[in-house]
PDB file of C-alpha atoms in Angstrom:
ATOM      1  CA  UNK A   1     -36.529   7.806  35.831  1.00  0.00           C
ATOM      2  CA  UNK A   2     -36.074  11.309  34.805  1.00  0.00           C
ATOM      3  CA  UNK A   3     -35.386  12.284  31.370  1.00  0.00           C
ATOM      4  CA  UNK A   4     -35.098  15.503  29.530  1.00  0.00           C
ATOM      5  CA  UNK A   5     -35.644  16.262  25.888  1.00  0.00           C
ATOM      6  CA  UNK A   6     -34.708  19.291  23.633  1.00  0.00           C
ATOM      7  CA  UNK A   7     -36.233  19.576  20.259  1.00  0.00           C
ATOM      8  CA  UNK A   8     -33.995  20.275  17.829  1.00  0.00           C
ATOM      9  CA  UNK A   9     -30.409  19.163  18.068  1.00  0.00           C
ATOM     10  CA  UNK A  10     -29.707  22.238  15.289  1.00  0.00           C
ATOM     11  CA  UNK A  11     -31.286  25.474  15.559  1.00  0.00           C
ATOM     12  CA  UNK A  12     -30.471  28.287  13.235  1.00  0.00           C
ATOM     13  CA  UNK A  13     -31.708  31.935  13.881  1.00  0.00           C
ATOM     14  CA  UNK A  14     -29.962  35.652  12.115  1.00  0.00           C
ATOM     15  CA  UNK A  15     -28.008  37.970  13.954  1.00  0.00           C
ATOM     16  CA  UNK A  16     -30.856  39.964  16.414  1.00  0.00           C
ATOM     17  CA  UNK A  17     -33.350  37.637  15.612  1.00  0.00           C
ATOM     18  CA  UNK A  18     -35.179  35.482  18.861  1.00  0.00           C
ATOM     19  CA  UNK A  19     -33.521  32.554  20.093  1.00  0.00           C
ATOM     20  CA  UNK A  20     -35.861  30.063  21.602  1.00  0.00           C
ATOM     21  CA  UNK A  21     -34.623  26.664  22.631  1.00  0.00           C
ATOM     22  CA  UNK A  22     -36.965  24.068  23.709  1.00  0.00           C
ATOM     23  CA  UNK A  23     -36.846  21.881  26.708  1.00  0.00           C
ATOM     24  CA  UNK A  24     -39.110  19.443  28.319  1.00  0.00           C
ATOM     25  CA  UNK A  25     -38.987  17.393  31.233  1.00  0.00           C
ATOM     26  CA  UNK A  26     -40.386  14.631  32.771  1.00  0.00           C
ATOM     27  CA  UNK A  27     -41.059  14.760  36.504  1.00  0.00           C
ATOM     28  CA  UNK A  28     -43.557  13.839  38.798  1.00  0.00           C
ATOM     29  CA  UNK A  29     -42.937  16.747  41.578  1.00  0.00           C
ATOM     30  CA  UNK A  30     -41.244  20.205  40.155  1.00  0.00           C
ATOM     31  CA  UNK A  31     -37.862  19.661  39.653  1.00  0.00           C
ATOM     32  CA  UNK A  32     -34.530  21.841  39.606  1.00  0.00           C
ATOM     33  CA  UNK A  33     -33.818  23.366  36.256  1.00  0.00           C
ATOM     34  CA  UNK A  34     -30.991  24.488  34.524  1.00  0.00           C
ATOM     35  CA  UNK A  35     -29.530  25.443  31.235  1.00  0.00           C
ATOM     36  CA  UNK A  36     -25.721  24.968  30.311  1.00  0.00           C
ATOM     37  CA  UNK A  37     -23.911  26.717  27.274  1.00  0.00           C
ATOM     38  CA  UNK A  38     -20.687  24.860  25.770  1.00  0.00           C
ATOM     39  CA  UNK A  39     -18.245  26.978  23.678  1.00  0.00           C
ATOM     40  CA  UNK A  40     -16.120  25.413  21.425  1.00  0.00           C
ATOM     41  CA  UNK A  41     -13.580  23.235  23.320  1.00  0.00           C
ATOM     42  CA  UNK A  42     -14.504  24.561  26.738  1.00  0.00           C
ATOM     43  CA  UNK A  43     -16.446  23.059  29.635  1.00  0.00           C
ATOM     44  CA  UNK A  44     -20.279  23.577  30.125  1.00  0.00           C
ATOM     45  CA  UNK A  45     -21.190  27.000  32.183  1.00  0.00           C
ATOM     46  CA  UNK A  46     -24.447  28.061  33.938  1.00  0.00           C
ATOM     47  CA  UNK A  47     -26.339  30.106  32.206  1.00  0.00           C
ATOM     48  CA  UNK A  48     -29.164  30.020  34.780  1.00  0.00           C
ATOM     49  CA  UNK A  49     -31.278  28.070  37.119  1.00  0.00           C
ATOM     50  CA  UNK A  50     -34.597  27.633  38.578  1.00  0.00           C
ATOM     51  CA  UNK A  51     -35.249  26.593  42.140  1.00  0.00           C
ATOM     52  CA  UNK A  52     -38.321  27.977  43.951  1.00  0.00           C
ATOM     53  CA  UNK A  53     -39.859  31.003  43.657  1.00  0.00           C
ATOM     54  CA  UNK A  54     -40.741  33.255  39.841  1.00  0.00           C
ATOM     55  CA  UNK A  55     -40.387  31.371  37.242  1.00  0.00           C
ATOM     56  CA  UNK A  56     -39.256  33.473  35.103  1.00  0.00           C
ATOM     57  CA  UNK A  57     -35.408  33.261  35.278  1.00  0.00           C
ATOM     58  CA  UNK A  58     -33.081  35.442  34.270  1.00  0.00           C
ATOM     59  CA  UNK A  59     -29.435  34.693  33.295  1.00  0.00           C
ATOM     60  CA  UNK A  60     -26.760  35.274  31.928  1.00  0.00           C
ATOM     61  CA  UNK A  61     -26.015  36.945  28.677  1.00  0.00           C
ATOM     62  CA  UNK A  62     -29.390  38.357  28.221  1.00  0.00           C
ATOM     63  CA  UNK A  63     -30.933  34.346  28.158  1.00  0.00           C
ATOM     64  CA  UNK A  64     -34.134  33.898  30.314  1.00  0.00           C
ATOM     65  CA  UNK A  65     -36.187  30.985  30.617  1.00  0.00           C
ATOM     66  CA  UNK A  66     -39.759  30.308  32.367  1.00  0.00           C
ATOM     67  CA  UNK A  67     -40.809  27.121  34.244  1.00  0.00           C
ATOM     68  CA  UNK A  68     -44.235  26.363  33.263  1.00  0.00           C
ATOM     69  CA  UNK A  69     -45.367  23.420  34.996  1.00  0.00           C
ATOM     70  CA  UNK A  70     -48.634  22.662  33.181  1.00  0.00           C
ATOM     71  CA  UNK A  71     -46.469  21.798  30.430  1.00  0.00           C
ATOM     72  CA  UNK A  72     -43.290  20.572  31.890  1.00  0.00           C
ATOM     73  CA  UNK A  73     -41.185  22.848  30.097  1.00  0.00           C
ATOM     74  CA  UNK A  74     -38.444  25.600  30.815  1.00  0.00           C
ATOM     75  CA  UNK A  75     -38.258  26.991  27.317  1.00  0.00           C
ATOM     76  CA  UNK A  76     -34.857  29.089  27.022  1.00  0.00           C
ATOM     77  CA  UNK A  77     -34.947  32.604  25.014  1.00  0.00           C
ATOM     78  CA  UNK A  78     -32.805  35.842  23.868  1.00  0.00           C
ATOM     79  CA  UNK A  79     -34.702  38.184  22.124  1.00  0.00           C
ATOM     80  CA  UNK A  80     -32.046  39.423  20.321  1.00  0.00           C
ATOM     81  CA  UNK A  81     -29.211  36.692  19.032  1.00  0.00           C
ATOM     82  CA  UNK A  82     -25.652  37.983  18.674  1.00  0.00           C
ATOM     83  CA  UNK A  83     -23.208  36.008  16.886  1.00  0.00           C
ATOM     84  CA  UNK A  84     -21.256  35.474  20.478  1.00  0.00           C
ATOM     85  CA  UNK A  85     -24.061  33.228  21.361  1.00  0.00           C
ATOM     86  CA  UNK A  86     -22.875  30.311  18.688  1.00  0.00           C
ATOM     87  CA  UNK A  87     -22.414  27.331  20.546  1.00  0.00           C
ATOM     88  CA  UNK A  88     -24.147  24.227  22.563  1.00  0.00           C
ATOM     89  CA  UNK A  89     -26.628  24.465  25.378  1.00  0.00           C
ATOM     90  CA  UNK A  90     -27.840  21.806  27.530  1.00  0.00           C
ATOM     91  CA  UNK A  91     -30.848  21.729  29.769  1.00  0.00           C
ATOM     92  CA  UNK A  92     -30.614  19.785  32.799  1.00  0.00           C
ATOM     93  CA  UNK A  93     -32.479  18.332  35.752  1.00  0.00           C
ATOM     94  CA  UNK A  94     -32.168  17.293  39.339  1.00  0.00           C
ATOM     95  CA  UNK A  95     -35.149  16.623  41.788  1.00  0.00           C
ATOM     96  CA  UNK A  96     -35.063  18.330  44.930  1.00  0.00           C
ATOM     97  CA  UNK A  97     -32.828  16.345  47.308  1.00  0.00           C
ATOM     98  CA  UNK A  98     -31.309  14.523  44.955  1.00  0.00           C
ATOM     99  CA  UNK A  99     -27.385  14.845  43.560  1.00  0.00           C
ATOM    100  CA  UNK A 100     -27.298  13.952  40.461  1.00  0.00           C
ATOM    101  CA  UNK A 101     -28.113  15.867  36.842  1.00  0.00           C
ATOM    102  CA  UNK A 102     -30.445  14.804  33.946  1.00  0.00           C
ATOM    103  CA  UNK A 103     -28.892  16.427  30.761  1.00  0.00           C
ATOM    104  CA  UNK A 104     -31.055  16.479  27.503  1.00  0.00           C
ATOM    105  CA  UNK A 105     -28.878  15.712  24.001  1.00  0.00           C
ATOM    106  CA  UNK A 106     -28.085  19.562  23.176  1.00  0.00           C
ATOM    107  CA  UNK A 107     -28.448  22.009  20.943  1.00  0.00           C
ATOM    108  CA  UNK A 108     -26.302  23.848  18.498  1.00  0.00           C
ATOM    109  CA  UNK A 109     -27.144  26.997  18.469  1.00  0.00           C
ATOM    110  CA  UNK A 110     -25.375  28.583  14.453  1.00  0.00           C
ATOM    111  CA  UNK A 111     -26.094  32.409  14.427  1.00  0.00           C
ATOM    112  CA  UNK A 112     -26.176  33.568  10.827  1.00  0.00           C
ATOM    113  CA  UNK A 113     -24.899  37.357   9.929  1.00  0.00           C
TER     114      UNK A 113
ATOM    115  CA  UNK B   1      -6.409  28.910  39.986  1.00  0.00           C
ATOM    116  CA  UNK B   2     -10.165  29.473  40.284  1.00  0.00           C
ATOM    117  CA  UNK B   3     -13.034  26.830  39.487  1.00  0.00           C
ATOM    118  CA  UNK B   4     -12.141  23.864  38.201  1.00  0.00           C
ATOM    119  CA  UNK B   5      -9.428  22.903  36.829  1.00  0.00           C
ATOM    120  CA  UNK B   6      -8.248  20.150  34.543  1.00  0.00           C
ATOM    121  CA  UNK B   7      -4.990  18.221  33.055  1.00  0.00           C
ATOM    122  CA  UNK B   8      -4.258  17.725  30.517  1.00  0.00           C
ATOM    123  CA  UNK B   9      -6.378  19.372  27.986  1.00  0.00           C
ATOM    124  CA  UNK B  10      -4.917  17.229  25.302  1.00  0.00           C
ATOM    125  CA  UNK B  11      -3.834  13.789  25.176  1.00  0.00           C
ATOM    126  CA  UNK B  12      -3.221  10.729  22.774  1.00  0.00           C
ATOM    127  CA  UNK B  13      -2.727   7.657  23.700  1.00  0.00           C
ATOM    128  CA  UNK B  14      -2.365   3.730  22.038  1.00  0.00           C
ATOM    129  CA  UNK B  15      -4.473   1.467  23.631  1.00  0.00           C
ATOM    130  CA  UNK B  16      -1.754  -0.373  25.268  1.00  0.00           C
ATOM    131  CA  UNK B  17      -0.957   2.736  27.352  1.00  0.00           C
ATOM    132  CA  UNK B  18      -1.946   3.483  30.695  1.00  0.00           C
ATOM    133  CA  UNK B  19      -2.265   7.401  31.974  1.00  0.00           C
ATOM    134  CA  UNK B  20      -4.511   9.427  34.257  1.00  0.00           C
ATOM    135  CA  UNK B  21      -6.451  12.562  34.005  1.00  0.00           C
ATOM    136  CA  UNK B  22      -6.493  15.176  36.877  1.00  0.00           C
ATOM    137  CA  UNK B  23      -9.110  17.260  38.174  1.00  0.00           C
ATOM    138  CA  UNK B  24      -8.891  19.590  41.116  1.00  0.00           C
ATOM    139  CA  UNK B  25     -11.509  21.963  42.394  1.00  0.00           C
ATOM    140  CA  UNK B  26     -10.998  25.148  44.271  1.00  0.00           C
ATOM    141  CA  UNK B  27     -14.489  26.155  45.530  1.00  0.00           C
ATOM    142  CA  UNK B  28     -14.718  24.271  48.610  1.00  0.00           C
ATOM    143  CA  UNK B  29     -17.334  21.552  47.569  1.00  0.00           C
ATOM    144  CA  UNK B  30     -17.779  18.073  48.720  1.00  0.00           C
ATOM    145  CA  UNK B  31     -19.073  16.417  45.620  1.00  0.00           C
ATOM    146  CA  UNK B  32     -17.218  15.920  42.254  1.00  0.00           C
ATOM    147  CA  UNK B  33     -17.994  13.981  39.192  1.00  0.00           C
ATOM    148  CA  UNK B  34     -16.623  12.293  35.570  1.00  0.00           C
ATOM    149  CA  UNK B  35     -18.846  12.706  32.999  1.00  0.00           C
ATOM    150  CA  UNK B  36     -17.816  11.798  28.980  1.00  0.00           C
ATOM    151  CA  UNK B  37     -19.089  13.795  26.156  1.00  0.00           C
ATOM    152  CA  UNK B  38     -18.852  11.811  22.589  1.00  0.00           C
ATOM    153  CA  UNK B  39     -19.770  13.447  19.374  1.00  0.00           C
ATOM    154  CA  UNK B  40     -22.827  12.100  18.909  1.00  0.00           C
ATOM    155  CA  UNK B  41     -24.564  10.805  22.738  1.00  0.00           C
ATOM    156  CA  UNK B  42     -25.806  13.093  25.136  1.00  0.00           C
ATOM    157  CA  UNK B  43     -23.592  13.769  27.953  1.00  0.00           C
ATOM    158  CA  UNK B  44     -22.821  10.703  30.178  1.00  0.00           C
ATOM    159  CA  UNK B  45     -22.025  10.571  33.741  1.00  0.00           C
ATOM    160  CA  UNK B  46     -19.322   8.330  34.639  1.00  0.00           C
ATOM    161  CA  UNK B  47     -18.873   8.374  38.667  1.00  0.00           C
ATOM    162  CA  UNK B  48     -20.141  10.423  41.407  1.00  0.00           C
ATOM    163  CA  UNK B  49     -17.608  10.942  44.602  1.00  0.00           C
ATOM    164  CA  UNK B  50     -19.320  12.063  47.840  1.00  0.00           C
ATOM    165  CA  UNK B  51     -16.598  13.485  50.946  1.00  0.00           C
ATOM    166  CA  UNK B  52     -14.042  10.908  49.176  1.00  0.00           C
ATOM    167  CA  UNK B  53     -16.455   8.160  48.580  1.00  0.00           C
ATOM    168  CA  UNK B  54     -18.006   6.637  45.478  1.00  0.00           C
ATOM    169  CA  UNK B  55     -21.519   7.413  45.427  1.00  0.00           C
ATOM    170  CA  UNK B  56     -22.257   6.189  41.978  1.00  0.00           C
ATOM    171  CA  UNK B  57     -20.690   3.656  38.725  1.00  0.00           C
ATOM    172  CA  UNK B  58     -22.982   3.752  36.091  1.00  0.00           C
ATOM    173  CA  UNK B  59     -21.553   0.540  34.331  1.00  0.00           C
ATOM    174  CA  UNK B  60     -18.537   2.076  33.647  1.00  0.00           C
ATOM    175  CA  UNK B  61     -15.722  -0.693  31.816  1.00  0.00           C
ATOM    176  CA  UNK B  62     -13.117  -1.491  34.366  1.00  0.00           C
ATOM    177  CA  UNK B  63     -10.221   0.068  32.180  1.00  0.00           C
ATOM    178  CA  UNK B  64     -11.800   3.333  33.834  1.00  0.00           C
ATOM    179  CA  UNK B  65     -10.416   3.879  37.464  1.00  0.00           C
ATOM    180  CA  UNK B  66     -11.411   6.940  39.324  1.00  0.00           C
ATOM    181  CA  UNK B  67      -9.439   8.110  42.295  1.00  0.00           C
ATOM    182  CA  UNK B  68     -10.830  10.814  44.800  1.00  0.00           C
ATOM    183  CA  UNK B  69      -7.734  11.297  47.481  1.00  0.00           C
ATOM    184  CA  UNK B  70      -9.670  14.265  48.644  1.00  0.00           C
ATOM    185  CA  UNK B  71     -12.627  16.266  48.229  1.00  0.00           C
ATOM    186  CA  UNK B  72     -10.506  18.595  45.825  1.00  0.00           C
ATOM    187  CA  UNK B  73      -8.897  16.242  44.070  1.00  0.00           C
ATOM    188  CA  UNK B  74     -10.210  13.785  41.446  1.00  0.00           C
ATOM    189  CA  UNK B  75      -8.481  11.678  38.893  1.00  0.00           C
ATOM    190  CA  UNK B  76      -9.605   9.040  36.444  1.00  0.00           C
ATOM    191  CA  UNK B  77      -6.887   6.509  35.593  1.00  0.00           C
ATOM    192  CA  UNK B  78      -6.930   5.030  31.928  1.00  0.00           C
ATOM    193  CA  UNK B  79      -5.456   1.809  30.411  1.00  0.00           C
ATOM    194  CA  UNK B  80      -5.961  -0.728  27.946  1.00  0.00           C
ATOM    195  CA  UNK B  81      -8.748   2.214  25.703  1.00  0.00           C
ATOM    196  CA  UNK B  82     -10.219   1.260  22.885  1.00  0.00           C
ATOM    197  CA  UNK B  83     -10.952   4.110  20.046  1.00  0.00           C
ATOM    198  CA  UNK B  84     -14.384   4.280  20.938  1.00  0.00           C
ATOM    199  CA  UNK B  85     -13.201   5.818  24.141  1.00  0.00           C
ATOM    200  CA  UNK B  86     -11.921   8.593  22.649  1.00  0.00           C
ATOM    201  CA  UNK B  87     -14.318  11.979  23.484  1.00  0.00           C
ATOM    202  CA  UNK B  88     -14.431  15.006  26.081  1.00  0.00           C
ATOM    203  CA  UNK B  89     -13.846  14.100  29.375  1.00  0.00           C
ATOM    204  CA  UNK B  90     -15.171  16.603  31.947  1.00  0.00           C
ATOM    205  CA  UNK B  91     -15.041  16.957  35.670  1.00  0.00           C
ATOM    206  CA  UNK B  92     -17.593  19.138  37.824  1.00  0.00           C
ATOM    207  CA  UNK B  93     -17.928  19.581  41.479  1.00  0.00           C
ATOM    208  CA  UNK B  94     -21.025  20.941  43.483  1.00  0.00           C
ATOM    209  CA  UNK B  95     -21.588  21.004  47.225  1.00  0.00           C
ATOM    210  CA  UNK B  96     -23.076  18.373  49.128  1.00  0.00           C
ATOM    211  CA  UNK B  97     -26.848  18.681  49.928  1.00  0.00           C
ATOM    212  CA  UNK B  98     -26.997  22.535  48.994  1.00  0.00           C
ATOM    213  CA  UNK B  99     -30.550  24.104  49.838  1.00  0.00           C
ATOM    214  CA  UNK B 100     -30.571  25.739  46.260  1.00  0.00           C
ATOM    215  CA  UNK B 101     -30.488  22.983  43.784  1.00  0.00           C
ATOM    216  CA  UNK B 102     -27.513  21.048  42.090  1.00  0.00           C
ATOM    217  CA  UNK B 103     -25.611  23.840  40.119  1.00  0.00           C
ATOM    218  CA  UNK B 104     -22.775  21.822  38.973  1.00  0.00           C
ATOM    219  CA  UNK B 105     -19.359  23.369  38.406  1.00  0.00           C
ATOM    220  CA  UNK B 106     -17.598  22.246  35.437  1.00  0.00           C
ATOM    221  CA  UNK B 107     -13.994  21.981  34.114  1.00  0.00           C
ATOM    222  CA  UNK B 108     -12.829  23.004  30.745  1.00  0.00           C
ATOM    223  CA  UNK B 109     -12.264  18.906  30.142  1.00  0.00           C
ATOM    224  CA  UNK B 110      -9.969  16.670  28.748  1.00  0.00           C
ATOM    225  CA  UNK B 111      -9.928  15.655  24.585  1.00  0.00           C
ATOM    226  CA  UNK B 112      -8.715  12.129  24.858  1.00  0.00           C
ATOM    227  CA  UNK B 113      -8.072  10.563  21.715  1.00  0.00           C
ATOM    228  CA  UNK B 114      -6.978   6.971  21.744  1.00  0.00           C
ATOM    229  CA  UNK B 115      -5.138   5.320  18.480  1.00  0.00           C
TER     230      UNK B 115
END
């Protein structure tokens, strides 16, 4: 079975410092990708996706990620946080074909001034 | 309305009660889903409806009772809770067998809390 891992439930960074959030996967064939933000008492929203193609996504918000399958991992950065960005992204993953979403256990993202 | 949509936002119940949450969808998509989001367990999906039809239970308790009447419409009927069912409840939809990957859709959920 799939299953997707974050490091880091909590990650901390200043105001217009990087944001990097980690993700890994396991898959045996490349997978769909995607990364979900949560605000505070709201559903989850795409932030982007990867499919086929560069994998170096852009999204959302300034995010990007890169699928690097060598490693299994679709890393998600900013280069510059701003304290909008607080809240809880999920990465997530489907194989091609299939329906259903993986979702890895989160993490907050606390912007300090 | 745009999205997904979902009622109530709120609720409270006592375990002896018995009421249903509502989702509806407005993009046109075929598939829809329950998932529940506790404080401290990743993000669990509940049932999967396919064109009406159940595609998926993943051991859910029987006091949980999903209804699809129609591709837009999904509802998940409640009775007898116990606390520990008390969390987010969300609802996405995504279309059916979509070229592009499984972008799910998701609803701004439902904060159950059961007494």
């Amino acid at each position: 079975a799939q299953s997707v891992t974050q490091l880091g439930s909590h990650v901390s960074v200043s105001e217009g410092a990087l944001v990097l959030l980690r993700c890994n996967y396991s898959s045996s064939v490349p997978p769909y990708l995607f990364w979900y933000v949560q605000y505070p008492n709201q559903g989850l929203q795409l932030l982007l996706k990867y499919t086929t193609g560069a994998t170096l996504v852009k999204g959302i918000n300034g995010f990007e990620a890169e699928f690097k399958k060598s490693e299994t991992s679709f890393h998600l950065t900013k280069p510059s946080a701003h304290m909008s960005d607080a809240a809880e992204y999920f990465c997530a993953v489907s194989e091609k074909g299939a329906q259903k979403l993986v979702f890895g256990q989160g993490t907050r993202l606390t912007i300090n001034p | 309305e745009t999205g997904v949509t979902q009622t109530p936002r709120h609720l409270v119940m006592g375990m002896t009660n018995k009421k249903s949450l509502k989702c509806e969808q407005h993009l046109g998509h075929n598939a829809m889903y329950w998932y529940k989001q506790s404080a401290k367990k990743p993000l669990e999906l509940m049932f999967v409806y396919n064109f009406k039809e159940q595609t998926e239970n993943n051991s859910v308790p029987s006091r949980f009772s999903p209804e699809c009447p129609n591709s837009s419409h999904l509802f998940l009927h409640l009775h007898t809770l116990q606390p520990e069912d008390s969390a987010l409840y969300l609802c996405a939809s995504s279309p059916w067998g979509g070229p592009l990957g499984n972008e799910q859709f998701f609803g701004p959920g439902t904060r159950l809390t059961v007494l």
